[in-house]
mmCIF file of C-alpha atoms in Angstrom:
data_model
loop_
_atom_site.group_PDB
_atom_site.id
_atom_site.type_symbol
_atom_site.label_atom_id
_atom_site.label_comp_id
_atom_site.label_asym_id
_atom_site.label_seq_id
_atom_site.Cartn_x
_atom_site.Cartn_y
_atom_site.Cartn_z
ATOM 1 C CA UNK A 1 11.748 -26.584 9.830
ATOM 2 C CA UNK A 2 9.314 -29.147 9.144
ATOM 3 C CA UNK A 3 8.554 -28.403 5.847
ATOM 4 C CA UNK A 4 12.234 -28.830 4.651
ATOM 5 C CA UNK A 5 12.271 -31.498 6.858
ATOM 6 C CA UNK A 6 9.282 -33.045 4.601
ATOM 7 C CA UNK A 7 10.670 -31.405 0.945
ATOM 8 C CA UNK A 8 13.847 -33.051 1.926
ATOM 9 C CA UNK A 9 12.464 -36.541 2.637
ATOM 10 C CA UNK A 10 11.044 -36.604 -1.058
ATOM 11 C CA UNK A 11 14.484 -35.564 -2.226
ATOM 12 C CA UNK A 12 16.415 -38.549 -0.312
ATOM 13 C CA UNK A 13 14.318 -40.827 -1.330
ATOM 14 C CA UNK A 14 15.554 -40.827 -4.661
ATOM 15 C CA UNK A 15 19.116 -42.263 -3.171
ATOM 16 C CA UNK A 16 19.644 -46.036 -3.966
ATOM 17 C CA UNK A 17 22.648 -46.540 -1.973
ATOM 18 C CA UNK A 18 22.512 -47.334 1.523
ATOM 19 C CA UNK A 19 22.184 -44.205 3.789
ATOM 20 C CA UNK A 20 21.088 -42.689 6.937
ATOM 21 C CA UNK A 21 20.743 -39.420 7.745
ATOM 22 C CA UNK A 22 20.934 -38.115 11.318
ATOM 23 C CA UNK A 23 21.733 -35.096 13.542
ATOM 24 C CA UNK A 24 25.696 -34.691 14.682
ATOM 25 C CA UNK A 25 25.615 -33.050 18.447
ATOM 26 C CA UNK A 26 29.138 -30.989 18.329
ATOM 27 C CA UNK A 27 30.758 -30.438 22.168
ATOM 28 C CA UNK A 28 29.048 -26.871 22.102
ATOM 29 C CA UNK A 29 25.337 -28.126 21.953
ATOM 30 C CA UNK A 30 25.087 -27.323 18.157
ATOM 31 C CA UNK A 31 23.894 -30.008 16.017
ATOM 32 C CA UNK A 32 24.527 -30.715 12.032
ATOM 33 C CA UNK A 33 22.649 -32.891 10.149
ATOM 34 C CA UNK A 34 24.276 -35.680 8.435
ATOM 35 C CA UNK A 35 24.047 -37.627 5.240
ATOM 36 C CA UNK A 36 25.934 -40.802 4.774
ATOM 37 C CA UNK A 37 25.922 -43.377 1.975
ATOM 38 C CA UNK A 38 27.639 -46.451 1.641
ATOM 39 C CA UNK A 39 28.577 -46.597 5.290
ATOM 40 C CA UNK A 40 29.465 -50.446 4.543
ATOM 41 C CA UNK A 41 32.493 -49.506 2.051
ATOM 42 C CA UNK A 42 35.193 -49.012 4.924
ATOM 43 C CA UNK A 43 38.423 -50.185 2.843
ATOM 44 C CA UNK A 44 39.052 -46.602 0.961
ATOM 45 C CA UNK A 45 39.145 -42.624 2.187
ATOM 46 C CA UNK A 46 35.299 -41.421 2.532
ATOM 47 C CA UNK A 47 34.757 -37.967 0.385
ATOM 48 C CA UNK A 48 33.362 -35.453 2.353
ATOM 49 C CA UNK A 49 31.104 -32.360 0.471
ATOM 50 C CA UNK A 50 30.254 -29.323 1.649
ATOM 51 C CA UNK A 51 27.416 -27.489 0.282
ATOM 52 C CA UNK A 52 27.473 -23.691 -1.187
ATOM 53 C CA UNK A 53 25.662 -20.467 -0.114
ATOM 54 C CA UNK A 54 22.058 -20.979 0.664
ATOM 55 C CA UNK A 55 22.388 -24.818 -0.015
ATOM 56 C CA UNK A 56 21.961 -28.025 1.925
ATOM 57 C CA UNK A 57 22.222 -31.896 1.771
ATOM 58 C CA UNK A 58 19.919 -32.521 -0.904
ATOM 59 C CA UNK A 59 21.339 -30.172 -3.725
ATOM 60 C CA UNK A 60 24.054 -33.043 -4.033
ATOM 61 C CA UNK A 61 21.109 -35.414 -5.320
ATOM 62 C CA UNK A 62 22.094 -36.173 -8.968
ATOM 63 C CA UNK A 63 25.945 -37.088 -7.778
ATOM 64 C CA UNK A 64 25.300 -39.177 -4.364
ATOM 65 C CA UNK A 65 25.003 -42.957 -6.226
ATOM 66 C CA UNK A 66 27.793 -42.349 -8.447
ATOM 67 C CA UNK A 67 30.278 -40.771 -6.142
ATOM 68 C CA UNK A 68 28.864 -43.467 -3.349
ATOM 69 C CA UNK A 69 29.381 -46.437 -5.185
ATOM 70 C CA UNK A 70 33.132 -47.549 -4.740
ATOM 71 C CA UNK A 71 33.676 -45.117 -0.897
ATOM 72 C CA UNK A 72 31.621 -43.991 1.843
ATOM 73 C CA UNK A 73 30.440 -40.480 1.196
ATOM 74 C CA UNK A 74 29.642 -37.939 3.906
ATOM 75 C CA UNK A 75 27.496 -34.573 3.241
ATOM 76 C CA UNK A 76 26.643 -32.527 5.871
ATOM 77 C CA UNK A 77 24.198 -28.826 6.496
ATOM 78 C CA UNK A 78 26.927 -26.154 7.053
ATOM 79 C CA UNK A 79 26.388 -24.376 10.634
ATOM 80 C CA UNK A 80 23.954 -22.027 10.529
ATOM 81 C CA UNK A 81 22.639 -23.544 7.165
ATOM 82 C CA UNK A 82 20.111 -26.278 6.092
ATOM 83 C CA UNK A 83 19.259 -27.723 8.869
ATOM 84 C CA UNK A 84 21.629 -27.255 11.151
ATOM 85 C CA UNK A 85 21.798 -25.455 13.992
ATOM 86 C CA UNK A 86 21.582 -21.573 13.462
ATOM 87 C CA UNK A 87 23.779 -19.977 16.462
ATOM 88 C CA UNK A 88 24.760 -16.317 16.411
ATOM 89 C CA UNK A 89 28.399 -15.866 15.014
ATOM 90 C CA UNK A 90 31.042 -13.695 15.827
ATOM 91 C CA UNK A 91 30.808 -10.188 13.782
ATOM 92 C CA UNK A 92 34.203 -10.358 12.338
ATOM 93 C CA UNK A 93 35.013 -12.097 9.520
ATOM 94 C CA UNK A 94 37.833 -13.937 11.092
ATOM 95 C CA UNK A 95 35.866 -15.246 13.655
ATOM 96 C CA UNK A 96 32.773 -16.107 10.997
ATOM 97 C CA UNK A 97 35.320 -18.066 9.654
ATOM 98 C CA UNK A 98 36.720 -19.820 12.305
ATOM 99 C CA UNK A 99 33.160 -20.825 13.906
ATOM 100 C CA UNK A 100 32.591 -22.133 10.578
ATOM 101 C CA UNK A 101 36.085 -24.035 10.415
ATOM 102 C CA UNK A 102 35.771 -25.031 14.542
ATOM 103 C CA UNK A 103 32.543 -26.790 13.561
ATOM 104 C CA UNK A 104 33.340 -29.040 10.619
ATOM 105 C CA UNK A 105 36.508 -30.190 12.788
ATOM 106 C CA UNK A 106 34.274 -30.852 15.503
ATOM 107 C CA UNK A 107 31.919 -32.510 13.321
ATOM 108 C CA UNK A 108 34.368 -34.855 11.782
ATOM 109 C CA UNK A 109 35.751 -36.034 15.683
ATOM 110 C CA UNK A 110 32.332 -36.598 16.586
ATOM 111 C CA UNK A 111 31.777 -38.798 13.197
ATOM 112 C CA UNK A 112 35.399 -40.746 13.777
ATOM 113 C CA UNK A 113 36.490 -39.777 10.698
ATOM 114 C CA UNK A 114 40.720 -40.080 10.640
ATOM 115 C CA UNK A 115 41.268 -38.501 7.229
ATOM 116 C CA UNK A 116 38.860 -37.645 4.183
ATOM 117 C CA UNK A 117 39.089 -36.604 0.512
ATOM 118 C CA UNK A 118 37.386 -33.271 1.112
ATOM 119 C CA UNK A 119 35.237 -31.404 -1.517
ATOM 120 C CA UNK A 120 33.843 -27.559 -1.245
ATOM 121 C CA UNK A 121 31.771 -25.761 -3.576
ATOM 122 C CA UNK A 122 31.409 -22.105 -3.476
ATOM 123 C CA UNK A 123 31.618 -20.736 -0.287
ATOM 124 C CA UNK A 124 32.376 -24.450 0.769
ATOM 125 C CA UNK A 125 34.839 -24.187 -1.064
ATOM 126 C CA UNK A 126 36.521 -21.604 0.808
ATOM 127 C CA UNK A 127 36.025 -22.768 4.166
ATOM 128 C CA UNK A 128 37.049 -26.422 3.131
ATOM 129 C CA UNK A 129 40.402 -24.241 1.789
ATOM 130 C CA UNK A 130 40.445 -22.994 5.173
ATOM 131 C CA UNK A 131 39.667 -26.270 7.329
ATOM 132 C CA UNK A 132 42.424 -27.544 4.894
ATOM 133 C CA UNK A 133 44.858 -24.809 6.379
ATOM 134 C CA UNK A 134 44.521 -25.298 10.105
ATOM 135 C CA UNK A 135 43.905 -29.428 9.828
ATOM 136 C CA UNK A 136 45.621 -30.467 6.681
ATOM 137 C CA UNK A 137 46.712 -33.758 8.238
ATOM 138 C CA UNK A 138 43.008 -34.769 7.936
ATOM 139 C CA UNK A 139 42.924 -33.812 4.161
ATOM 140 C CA UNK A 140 43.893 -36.332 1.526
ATOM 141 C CA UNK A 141 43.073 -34.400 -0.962
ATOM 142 C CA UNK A 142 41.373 -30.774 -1.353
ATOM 143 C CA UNK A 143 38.759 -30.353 -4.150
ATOM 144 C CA UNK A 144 37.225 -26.910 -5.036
ATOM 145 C CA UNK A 145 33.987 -26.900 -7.220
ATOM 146 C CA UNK A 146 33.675 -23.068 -8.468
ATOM 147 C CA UNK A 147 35.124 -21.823 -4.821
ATOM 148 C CA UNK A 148 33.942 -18.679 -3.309
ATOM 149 C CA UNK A 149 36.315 -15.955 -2.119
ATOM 150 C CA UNK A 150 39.613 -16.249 -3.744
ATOM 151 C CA UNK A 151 40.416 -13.519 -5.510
ATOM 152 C CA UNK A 152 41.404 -10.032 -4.056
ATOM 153 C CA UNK A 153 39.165 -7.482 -4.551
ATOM 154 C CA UNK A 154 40.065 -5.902 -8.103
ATOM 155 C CA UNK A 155 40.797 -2.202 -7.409
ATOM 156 C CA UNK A 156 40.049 -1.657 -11.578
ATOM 157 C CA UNK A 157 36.081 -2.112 -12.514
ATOM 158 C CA UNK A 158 37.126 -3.248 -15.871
ATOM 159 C CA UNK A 159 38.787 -6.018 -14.481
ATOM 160 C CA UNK A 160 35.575 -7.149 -12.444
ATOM 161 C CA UNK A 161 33.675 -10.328 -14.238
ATOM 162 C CA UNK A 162 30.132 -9.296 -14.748
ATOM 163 C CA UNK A 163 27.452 -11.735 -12.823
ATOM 164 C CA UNK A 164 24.734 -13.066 -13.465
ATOM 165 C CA UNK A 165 20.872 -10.732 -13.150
ATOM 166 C CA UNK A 166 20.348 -13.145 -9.910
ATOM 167 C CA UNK A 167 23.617 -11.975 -8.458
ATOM 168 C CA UNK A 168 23.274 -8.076 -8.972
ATOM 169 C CA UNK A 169 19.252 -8.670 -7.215
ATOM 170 C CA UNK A 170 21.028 -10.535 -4.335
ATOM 171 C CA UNK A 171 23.482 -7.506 -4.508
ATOM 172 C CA UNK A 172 20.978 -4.648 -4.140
ATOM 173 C CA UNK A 173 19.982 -5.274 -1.306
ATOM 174 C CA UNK A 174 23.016 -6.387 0.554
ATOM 175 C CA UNK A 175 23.457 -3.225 1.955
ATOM 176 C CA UNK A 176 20.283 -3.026 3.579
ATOM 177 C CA UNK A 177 19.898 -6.946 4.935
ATOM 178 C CA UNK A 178 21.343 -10.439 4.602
ATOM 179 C CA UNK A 179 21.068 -11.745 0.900
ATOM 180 C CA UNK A 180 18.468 -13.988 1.307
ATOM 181 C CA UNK A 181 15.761 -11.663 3.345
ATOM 182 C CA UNK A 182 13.413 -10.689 0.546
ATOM 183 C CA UNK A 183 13.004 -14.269 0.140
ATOM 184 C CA UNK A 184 12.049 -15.057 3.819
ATOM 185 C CA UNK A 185 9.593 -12.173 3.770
ATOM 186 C CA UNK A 186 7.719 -13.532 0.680
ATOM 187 C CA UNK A 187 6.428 -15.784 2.809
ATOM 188 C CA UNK A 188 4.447 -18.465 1.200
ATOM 189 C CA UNK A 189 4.692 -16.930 -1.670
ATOM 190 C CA UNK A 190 8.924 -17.442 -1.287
ATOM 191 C CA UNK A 191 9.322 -20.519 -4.193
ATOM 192 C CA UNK A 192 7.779 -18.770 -6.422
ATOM 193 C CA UNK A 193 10.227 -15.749 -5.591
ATOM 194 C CA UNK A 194 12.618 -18.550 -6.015
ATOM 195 C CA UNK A 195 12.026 -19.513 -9.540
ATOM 196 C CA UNK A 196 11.573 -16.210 -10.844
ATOM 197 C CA UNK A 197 14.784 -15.238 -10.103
ATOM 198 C CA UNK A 198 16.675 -18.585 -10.682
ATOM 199 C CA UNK A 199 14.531 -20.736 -13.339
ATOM 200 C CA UNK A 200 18.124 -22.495 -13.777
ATOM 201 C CA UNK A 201 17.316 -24.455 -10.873
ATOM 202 C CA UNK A 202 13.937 -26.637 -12.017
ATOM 203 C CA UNK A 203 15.927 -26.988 -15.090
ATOM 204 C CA UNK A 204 19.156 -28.575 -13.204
ATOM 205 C CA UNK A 205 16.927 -31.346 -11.653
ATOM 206 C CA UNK A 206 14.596 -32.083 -13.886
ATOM 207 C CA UNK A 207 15.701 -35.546 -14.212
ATOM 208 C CA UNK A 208 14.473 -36.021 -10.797
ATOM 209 C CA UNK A 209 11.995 -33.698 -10.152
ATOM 210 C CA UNK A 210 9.159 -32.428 -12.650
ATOM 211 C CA UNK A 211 7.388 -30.525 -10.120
ATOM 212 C CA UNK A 212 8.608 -27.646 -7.842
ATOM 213 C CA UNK A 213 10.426 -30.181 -5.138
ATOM 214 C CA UNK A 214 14.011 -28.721 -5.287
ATOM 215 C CA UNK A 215 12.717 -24.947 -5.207
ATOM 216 C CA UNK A 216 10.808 -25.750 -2.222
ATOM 217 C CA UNK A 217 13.647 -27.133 -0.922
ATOM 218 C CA UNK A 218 15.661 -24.308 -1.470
ATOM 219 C CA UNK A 219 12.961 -22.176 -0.258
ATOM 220 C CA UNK A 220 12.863 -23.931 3.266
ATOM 221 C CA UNK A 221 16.427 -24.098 3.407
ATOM 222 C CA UNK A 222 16.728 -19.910 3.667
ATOM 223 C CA UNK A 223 13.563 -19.485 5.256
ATOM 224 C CA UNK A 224 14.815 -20.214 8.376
ATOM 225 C CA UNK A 225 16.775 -18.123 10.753
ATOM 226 C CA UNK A 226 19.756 -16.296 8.715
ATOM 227 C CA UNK A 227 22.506 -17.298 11.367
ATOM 228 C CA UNK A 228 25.038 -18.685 7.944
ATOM 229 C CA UNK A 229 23.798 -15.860 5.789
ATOM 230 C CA UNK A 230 24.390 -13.268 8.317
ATOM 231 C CA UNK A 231 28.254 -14.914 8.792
ATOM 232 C CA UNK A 232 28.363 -15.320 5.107
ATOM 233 C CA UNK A 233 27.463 -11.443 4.882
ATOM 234 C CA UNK A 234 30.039 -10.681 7.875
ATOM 235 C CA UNK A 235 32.457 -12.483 5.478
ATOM 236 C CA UNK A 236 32.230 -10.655 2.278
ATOM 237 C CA UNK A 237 33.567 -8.026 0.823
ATOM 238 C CA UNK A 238 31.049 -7.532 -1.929
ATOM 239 C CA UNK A 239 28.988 -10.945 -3.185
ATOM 240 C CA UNK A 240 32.092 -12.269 -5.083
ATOM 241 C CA UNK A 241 34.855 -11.060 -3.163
ATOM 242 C CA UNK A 242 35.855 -12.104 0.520
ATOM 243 C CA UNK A 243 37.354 -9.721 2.824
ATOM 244 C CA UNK A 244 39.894 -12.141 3.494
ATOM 245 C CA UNK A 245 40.809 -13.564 0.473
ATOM 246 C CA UNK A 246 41.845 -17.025 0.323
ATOM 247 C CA UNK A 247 44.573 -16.525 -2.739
ATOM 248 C CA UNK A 248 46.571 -14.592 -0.552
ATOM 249 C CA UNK A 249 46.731 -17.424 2.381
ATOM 250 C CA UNK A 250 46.741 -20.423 0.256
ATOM 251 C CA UNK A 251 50.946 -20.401 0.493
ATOM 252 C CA UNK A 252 49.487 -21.878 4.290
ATOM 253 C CA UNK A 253 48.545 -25.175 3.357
ATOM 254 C CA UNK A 254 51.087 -27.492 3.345
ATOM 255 C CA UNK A 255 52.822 -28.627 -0.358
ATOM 256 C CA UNK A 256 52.280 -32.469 0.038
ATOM 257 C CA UNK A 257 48.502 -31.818 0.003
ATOM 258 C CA UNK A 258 47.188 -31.816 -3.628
ATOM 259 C CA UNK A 259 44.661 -29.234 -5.064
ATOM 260 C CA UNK A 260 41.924 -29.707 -7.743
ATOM 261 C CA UNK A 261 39.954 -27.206 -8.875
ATOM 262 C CA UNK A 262 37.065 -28.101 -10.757
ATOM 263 C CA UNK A 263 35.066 -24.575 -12.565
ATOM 264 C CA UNK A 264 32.202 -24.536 -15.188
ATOM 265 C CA UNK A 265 33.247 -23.305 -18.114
ATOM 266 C CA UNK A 266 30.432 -20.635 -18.040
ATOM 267 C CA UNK A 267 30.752 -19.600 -14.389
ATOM 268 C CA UNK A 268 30.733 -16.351 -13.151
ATOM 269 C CA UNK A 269 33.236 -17.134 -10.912
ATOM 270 C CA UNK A 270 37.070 -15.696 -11.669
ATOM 271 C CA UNK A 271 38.909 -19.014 -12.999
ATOM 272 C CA UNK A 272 41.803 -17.599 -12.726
ATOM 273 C CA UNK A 273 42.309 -18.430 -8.897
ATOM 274 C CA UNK A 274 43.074 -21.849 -10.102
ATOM 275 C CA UNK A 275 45.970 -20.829 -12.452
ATOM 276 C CA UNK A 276 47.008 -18.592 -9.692
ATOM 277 C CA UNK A 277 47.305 -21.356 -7.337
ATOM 278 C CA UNK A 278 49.319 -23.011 -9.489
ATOM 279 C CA UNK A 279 52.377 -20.765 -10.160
ATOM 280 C CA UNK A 280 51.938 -20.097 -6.238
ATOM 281 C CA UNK A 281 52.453 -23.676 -5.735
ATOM 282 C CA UNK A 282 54.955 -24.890 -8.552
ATOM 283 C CA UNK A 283 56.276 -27.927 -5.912
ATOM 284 C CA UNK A 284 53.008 -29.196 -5.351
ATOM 285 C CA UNK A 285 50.139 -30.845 -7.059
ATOM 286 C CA UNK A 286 47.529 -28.249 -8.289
ATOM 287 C CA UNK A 287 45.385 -29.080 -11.050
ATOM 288 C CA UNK A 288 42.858 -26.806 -13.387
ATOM 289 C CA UNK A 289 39.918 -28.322 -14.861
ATOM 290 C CA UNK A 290 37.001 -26.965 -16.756
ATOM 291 C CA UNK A 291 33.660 -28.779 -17.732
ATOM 292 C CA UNK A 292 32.149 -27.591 -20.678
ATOM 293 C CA UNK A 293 28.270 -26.651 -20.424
ATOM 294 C CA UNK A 294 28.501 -26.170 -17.017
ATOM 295 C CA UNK A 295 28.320 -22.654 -15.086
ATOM 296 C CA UNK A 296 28.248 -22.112 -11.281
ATOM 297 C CA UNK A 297 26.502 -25.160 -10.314
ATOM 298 C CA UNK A 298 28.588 -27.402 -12.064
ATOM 299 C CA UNK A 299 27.743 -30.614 -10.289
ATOM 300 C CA UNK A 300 24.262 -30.057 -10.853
ATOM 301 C CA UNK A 301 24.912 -28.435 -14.673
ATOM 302 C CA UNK A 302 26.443 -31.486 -15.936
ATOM 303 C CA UNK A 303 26.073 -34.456 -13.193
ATOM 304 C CA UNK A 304 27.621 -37.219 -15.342
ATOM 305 C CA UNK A 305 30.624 -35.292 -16.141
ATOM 306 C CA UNK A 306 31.265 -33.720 -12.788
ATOM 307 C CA UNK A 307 30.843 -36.968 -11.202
ATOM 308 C CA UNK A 308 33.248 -39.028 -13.360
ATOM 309 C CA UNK A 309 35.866 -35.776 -12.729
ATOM 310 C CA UNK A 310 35.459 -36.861 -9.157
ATOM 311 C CA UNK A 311 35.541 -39.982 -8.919
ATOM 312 C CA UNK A 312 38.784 -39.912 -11.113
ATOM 313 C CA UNK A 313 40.452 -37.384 -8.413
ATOM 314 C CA UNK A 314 38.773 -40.118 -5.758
ATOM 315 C CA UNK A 315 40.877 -43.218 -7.832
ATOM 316 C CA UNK A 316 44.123 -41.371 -7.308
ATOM 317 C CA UNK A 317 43.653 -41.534 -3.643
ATOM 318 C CA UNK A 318 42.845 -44.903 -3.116
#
């Protein structure tokens, strides 16, 4: 832990808001660590992000400033991720899901946050979809970056989108152990691992980073106990399907809360969930949005455009 404690230090010092960064104790001893910039701008709704699969606070590097500069922004280590705390979850995926969901409502009473603008990719994107179904009164509006989980299970191959080589590795040996174990028993050797399979990554951050800060970070991030990657693997049917998929529930969230879903326009991920959602929802606000260039990652594919696409969704807020 004190390596990505160090890797991450390097990475938040790039931030040139105001921010602190802290550890949140939760009622059940856990703890998640905390980013928060701007902490001074009080007047509109603070965004909240949650980080994706295998992620942490300092993937959101490139869009902190920009999405900091008019609110308060909040981004947080999911439990059992990053460095939070790593408990044991339950080994259903209804309970995985609700320890998950328990925590970030625990977090946000413990922060004294009333009501927040709240923003998910991947597999934050699903559990923000289903924080946004048990507490929508705290949700101004729901944004989903390339969400996670969605989609039923196709019972036709054909009708399965092909992923990416890095997805089908992760795959092969999901059967045998959590996604992410190959990587923890590369040892030091683990970045390296790292970028072979996912060279994207350097690439994404190369603005900030010319050396191998951000795969190190990633590194450290999964090197630790797989308590989230174990729940994440509890959760899933097979890596892009959820055994409880959220299409089918989404009717659960009330129709005063709006819904943007923001995909790259190379992603892997089915973009159909977010026409789906729309003729699901046809008296409530669900929008579909694209950006071009961008795949999976799309806030760290194309920062600039991602950002303004979010701040835009912010403006019609407050």
């Amino acid at each position: 832990m004190s390596q990505l404690k160090a890797v991450e230090s390097r990475i938040l010092q790039c931030i040139r808001n105001r921010f602190s960064a802290r550890y949140v104790s939760l009622p059940n001893q856990n703890k998640i660590w905390t980013l928060t910039v701007s902490p001074e701008l009080r007047d509109k709704t603070p965004l909240v992000m949650v980080h994706g699969f295998g992620g942490g606070v300092g993937l959101w590097i490139q869009n902190i400033d920009s999405l900091s500069a008019r609110r308060t922004l909040h981004a947080f280590d999911l439990l059992g991720f990053g460095r939070s705390s790593r408990p044991n979850f339950p080994s259903d995926p209804e309970g995985a899901e609700e320890q998950f969901v328990s925590s970030i409502e625990q977090w946000r009473q413990e922060m004294g946050i009333k009501d927040m603008i709240l923003l998910g990719h991947s597999l934050g994107g699903f559990l923000a979809t289903s924080y946004s179904m048990k507490y929508p009164e705290r949700v101004k509006h729901l944004i989903l970056v390339d969400p996670w989980g969605f989609p039923v299970l196709p019972t036709d191959p054909n009708e399965m989108r092909s992923p990416p080589a890095w997805v089908k590795a992760l795959a092969a040996v999901l059967g045998r152990s959590n996604p992410l174990a190959v990587v923890r028993a590369a040892g030091p050797w683990g970045p390296r691992l790292v970028q072979r399979f996912r060279p994207d990554l350097k690439r994404k951050f190369e603005e900030f980073f010319e050396d191998d800060t951000i795969m190190e970070y990633i590194y450290h991030c999964n090197a630790q106990t797989p308590s989230g990657e174990s729940a994440f693997k509890t959760m899933m049917e097979k890596f892009g399907w959820a055994k409880r998929p959220m299409m089918s529930r989404l009717h659960a969230i009330p129709k005063d809360l709006p819904i943007t879903f923001v995909y790259g326009s190379e992603t892997w991920i089915d973009r159909n969930s977010g026409e789906k959602a729309k003729l699901l929802r046809p008296d409530s606000y669900v929008n579909n949005l694209a950006i071009k260039g961008a795949s999976h990652h799309v806030y760290a594919d194309q920062p600039t455009v991602f950002n303004a696409v979010v701040e835009e969704i912010c403006e019609t807020v407050d």
